[in-house]
Amino acid sequence: MQHSTLKALLWDVDGTLADTEEDGHRVAINRAFAETGLNWYWDSELYRELLRVTGGKERIKHYIERYQPVFDAPPDLDGWIADLHRLKTRHYLEIVQSGQLPLRPGVKRLLTEAHQAGLILAIVTTTSPENVTTLLRQQLGESALDWFALIAAGDCVPHKKPAPDIYHYALAQLHLSPQQCLAIEDSENGILAAQGAGIATLITHNEYTRDHAFPGALLQLNHLGEPGQPFQVFGGNAYGAGWVDVGLLQRLFTPISDERL
Ligand code: XBP
Ligand code: MG
């Protein structure tokens, strides 16, 4: 087993940093549908299924193909979807800027502690870049953006999660090996992407992803915990801890060695 020191935390955004899907992305896309004069509506039950497709544009296209087969699609459907998605993103940014999407338990504490401990911090997400910077600015303040060595987001790679592309891109940009990194994710697509790049992964599931499968997760929790608000363990060994701090991450950190891939 090749042993490396933990050098970097690679953070997913939606469902991990904050519960952005139910009251953020889902509300925003429904507002975009309404503003465009479409009678489409994604309730929570349908959205749970649609979340299996990552990427807002890809999700809209999947919805049309699967649920609106008789939709009179414009000649340039991809261009039309891109315009609709830009409208959705505008609504989403308004929701983020209103402060309605707080960081999940333990996120601000662990980001701060990891930054102070000298760990490299990076964002590795399927969502659009402006969604990330706006959420970080709103919830952590302008200066916190400097904590992140990289924001790898959205269309910067051809294939979104569960493909490992975005994680490979992040490793290349950071000049790090997978054995030096730990990913923090919330979904099956997320862990498949991270582990596909050989990166050990800690899961904090949410109401949308609690029934997903997380094969090989270092730890599966309901959130990162706070002193006085302990996490619940759903998989792995947390050594009796009640919240995730740098010390626990270093104790947990077991790089995925080649023989485990
Ligand atoms: C989650 C996603 C994103 C969001 C919507 O990304 O799949 O597509 O649902 O954002 P992650 P966009 O969990 O990797 O952060 O509409 O900007 O794609
Ligand atoms: Mg996610």
Coordinates of C-alpha atoms and ligand atoms in Angstrom, one line a residue:
M1 CA 0.0 0.0 0.0
Q2 CA 1.5 3.3 -1.1
H3 CA 1.2 5.8 1.7
S4 CA 1.1 9.6 1.0
T5 CA 0.4 12.6 3.2
L6 CA -2.9 14.3 2.8
K7 CA -2.3 17.4 0.8
A8 CA -5.6 18.5 -0.6
L9 CA -9.3 18.4 0.0
L10 CA -11.4 18.4 -3.2
W11 CA -14.9 19.7 -2.4
D12 CA -18.1 19.0 -4.4
V13 CA -20.6 21.8 -4.2
D14 CA -24.3 20.8 -4.7
G15 CA -25.5 18.7 -1.8
T16 CA -22.1 18.9 -0.2
L17 CA -21.2 22.5 0.6
A18 CA -24.9 23.4 0.8
D19 CA -28.3 21.8 0.2
T20 CA -28.7 23.7 -3.1
E21 CA -30.9 21.4 -5.0
E22 CA -34.4 21.4 -3.5
D23 CA -34.7 25.1 -2.7
G24 CA -32.1 26.3 -5.2
H25 CA -31.7 24.6 -8.6
R26 CA -35.1 23.0 -8.6
V27 CA -36.9 26.3 -7.8
A28 CA -34.8 28.2 -10.3
I29 CA -35.5 25.8 -13.2
N30 CA -39.3 26.0 -12.5
R31 CA -39.1 29.8 -12.5
A32 CA -37.3 29.6 -15.9
F33 CA -39.9 27.3 -17.3
A34 CA -42.7 29.6 -16.2
E35 CA -40.9 32.7 -17.5
T36 CA -40.5 31.0 -20.9
G37 CA -44.2 30.1 -21.0
L38 CA -43.7 26.4 -20.6
N39 CA -46.1 24.4 -18.4
W40 CA -43.3 22.1 -17.2
Y41 CA -42.8 21.7 -13.5
W42 CA -40.3 19.6 -11.7
D43 CA -41.6 18.5 -8.3
S44 CA -39.3 17.0 -5.7
E45 CA -40.2 13.4 -6.6
L46 CA -39.4 14.0 -10.3
Y47 CA -36.3 16.0 -9.5
R48 CA -34.9 13.1 -7.4
E49 CA -35.0 11.0 -10.6
L50 CA -33.7 13.8 -12.8
L51 CA -30.7 14.4 -10.4
R52 CA -29.3 11.1 -11.7
V53 CA -28.3 13.2 -14.8
T54 CA -25.6 15.7 -13.8
G55 CA -25.4 19.1 -15.4
G56 CA -28.4 21.4 -15.7
K57 CA -28.3 21.5 -19.5
E58 CA -27.9 17.8 -19.8
R59 CA -30.8 17.3 -17.3
I60 CA -33.1 19.5 -19.3
K61 CA -32.3 17.6 -22.5
H62 CA -32.9 14.3 -20.7
Y63 CA -36.2 15.6 -19.4
I64 CA -37.4 16.6 -22.9
E65 CA -36.4 13.2 -24.4
R66 CA -37.9 11.2 -21.5
Y67 CA -40.9 13.2 -20.5
Q68 CA -41.8 15.6 -23.3
P69 CA -41.5 13.4 -26.4
V70 CA -44.0 15.5 -28.4
F71 CA -42.3 18.8 -27.6
D72 CA -42.0 20.8 -30.7
A73 CA -38.3 21.2 -30.4
P74 CA -36.6 24.2 -32.1
P75 CA -34.1 23.4 -34.9
D76 CA -31.2 24.3 -32.6
L77 CA -32.3 22.5 -29.5
D78 CA -29.0 22.7 -27.7
G79 CA -28.9 26.5 -28.3
W80 CA -32.5 26.8 -27.0
I81 CA -31.6 24.7 -23.9
A82 CA -28.5 26.9 -23.3
D83 CA -30.7 30.0 -23.4
L84 CA -33.1 28.4 -21.0
H85 CA -30.3 27.3 -18.7
R86 CA -28.9 30.9 -18.6
L87 CA -32.3 32.1 -17.5
K88 CA -32.3 29.3 -14.8
T89 CA -28.9 30.3 -13.6
R90 CA -30.0 33.9 -13.2
H91 CA -32.9 32.8 -11.0
Y92 CA -30.5 30.5 -9.1
L93 CA -28.0 33.3 -8.4
E94 CA -30.8 35.5 -7.0
I95 CA -31.7 32.7 -4.6
V96 CA -28.1 32.2 -3.6
Q97 CA -27.6 36.0 -3.1
S98 CA -30.7 36.1 -0.9
G99 CA -28.8 33.9 1.6
Q100 CA -31.4 31.2 1.4
L101 CA -28.8 28.4 0.9
P102 CA -26.6 28.2 4.0
L103 CA -23.5 26.0 4.2
R104 CA -24.2 22.5 5.6
P105 CA -23.1 21.7 9.2
G106 CA -19.3 21.6 9.6
V107 CA -18.5 23.0 6.2
K108 CA -17.4 26.4 7.3
R109 CA -15.6 25.1 10.3
L110 CA -13.7 22.4 8.3
L111 CA -12.8 24.7 5.4
T112 CA -11.4 27.3 7.9
E113 CA -9.5 24.6 9.9
A114 CA -8.1 23.0 6.7
H115 CA -7.1 26.4 5.3
Q116 CA -5.3 27.2 8.5
A117 CA -3.6 23.8 8.6
G118 CA -2.2 24.5 5.1
L119 CA -4.2 22.0 3.2
I120 CA -4.8 22.8 -0.4
L121 CA -8.5 23.5 -1.0
A122 CA -10.2 23.0 -4.4
I123 CA -13.8 22.9 -5.7
V124 CA -14.6 20.1 -8.1
T125 CA -18.2 20.4 -9.3
T126 CA -20.6 19.8 -12.2
T127 CA -22.4 23.1 -11.6
S128 CA -21.7 26.4 -13.4
P129 CA -18.7 28.4 -12.1
E130 CA -20.7 31.5 -11.3
N131 CA -22.9 29.4 -9.0
V132 CA -19.8 28.4 -7.0
T133 CA -18.2 31.8 -6.6
T134 CA -21.5 33.4 -5.7
L135 CA -22.3 30.8 -3.0
L136 CA -18.7 31.1 -1.6
R137 CA -18.9 34.9 -1.6
Q138 CA -22.3 34.9 0.0
Q139 CA -21.6 32.4 2.7
L140 CA -17.9 32.9 3.5
G141 CA -17.2 36.4 2.3
E142 CA -15.1 37.8 -0.6
S143 CA -11.7 36.9 1.0
A144 CA -12.6 33.2 1.3
L145 CA -12.4 32.9 -2.5
D146 CA -8.6 33.1 -2.1
W147 CA -8.7 30.0 0.0
F148 CA -9.3 27.9 -3.1
A149 CA -6.3 27.0 -5.3
L150 CA -8.8 25.9 -8.0
I151 CA -12.5 26.0 -8.9
A152 CA -13.0 23.3 -11.4
A153 CA -16.6 23.6 -12.5
G154 CA -19.2 23.0 -15.2
D155 CA -18.3 22.7 -18.9
C156 CA -14.5 22.8 -18.4
V157 CA -14.5 19.1 -19.2
P158 CA -16.4 17.2 -22.0
H159 CA -17.9 14.6 -19.7
K160 CA -19.5 15.4 -16.4
K161 CA -19.7 13.3 -13.2
P162 CA -19.9 10.2 -12.9
A163 CA -17.1 10.5 -15.5
P164 CA -13.8 11.2 -13.7
D165 CA -12.9 14.0 -16.1
I166 CA -13.4 16.9 -13.7
Y167 CA -11.3 15.1 -11.0
H168 CA -8.5 14.3 -13.6
Y169 CA -8.6 18.0 -14.6
A170 CA -8.3 19.1 -11.0
L171 CA -5.3 16.8 -10.3
A172 CA -3.6 18.1 -13.4
Q173 CA -4.2 21.7 -12.5
L174 CA -3.1 21.2 -8.9
H175 CA -0.1 19.1 -9.9
L176 CA -1.1 16.5 -7.3
S177 CA -1.4 12.7 -7.4
P178 CA -4.7 11.1 -6.5
Q179 CA -3.0 9.6 -3.5
Q180 CA -2.4 13.1 -2.0
C181 CA -6.1 14.1 -2.2
L182 CA -9.4 13.4 -0.4
A183 CA -12.7 14.1 -2.1
I184 CA -15.8 15.2 -0.2
E185 CA -19.0 14.3 -2.1
D186 CA -22.7 13.7 -1.6
S187 CA -23.9 11.5 -4.4
E188 CA -23.3 8.2 -6.2
N189 CA -22.3 10.2 -9.3
G190 CA -19.8 12.1 -7.2
I191 CA -18.1 9.1 -5.6
L192 CA -17.9 7.3 -9.0
A193 CA -16.2 10.3 -10.5
A194 CA -13.7 10.7 -7.6
Q195 CA -12.9 7.1 -7.3
G196 CA -12.7 6.8 -11.1
A197 CA -9.8 9.2 -10.7
G198 CA -8.3 7.1 -7.9
I199 CA -9.2 9.6 -5.1
A200 CA -10.4 8.4 -1.7
T201 CA -13.8 9.8 -0.9
L202 CA -15.7 10.9 2.2
I203 CA -19.5 11.1 1.7
T204 CA -22.0 13.4 3.4
H205 CA -25.3 12.3 2.0
N206 CA -28.5 14.4 2.0
E207 CA -32.2 13.8 1.6
Y208 CA -31.8 13.4 -2.1
T209 CA -28.9 11.0 -2.0
R210 CA -29.3 9.1 1.3
D211 CA -30.4 5.9 -0.6
H212 CA -27.5 6.1 -3.1
A213 CA -24.8 3.4 -3.1
F214 CA -21.4 4.6 -2.0
P215 CA -19.1 1.7 -2.7
G216 CA -15.6 2.1 -1.1
A217 CA -16.4 5.4 0.7
L218 CA -13.9 6.1 3.4
L219 CA -16.8 7.2 5.6
Q220 CA -20.5 7.9 5.0
L221 CA -22.1 10.5 7.2
N222 CA -25.2 12.6 7.2
H223 CA -23.1 15.8 7.5
L224 CA -19.6 16.8 8.7
G225 CA -20.9 17.6 12.3
E226 CA -20.2 20.3 14.7
P227 CA -19.2 20.2 18.4
G228 CA -22.7 19.9 19.9
Q229 CA -24.2 18.6 16.6
P230 CA -22.5 15.2 16.1
F231 CA -22.8 13.5 12.7
Q232 CA -24.4 10.0 12.3
V233 CA -22.2 7.3 10.7
F234 CA -23.8 5.2 7.9
G235 CA -20.6 3.5 6.7
G236 CA -17.0 3.3 7.7
N237 CA -15.2 3.9 11.0
A238 CA -15.2 7.4 12.5
Y239 CA -13.1 6.2 15.5
G240 CA -15.7 7.6 18.0
A241 CA -15.5 11.1 16.7
G242 CA -18.6 13.4 16.5
W243 CA -17.5 15.8 13.9
V244 CA -14.9 15.8 11.0
D245 CA -11.8 17.8 11.7
V246 CA -8.4 17.7 10.0
G247 CA -7.1 15.2 12.6
L248 CA -9.9 12.7 11.8
L249 CA -9.3 13.2 8.0
Q250 CA -5.6 12.5 8.5
R251 CA -6.5 9.4 10.5
L252 CA -9.0 8.2 7.9
F253 CA -6.9 9.0 5.0
T254 CA -6.2 5.8 3.2
P255 CA -5.1 6.6 -0.4
I256 CA -6.7 4.3 -2.9
S257 CA -3.7 2.2 -3.9
D258 CA -3.4 0.7 -7.3
E259 CA -4.4 -2.8 -6.1
R260 CA -7.7 -1.4 -4.8
L261 CA -8.7 0.2 -8.2
Ligands
XBP1 C1 -24.7 19.0 -9.2 C2 -25.2 19.0 -10.5 C3 -25.4 20.4 -11.1 C4 -26.6 21.1 -10.4 C5 -27.2 22.2 -11.3 O1 -23.3 19.3 -9.3 O2 -25.3 18.0 -11.2 O3 -25.8 20.2 -12.5 O4 -27.6 20.1 -10.2 O5 -26.2 23.1 -11.7 P1 -22.2 18.9 -8.1 P2 -26.1 23.6 -13.2 O6 -22.9 17.9 -7.1 O7 -21.1 18.2 -8.9 O8 -21.8 20.1 -7.4 O9 -27.5 23.9 -13.6 O10 -25.3 24.8 -13.2 O11 -25.5 22.4 -13.9
MG2 MG -23.1 17.0 -5.4

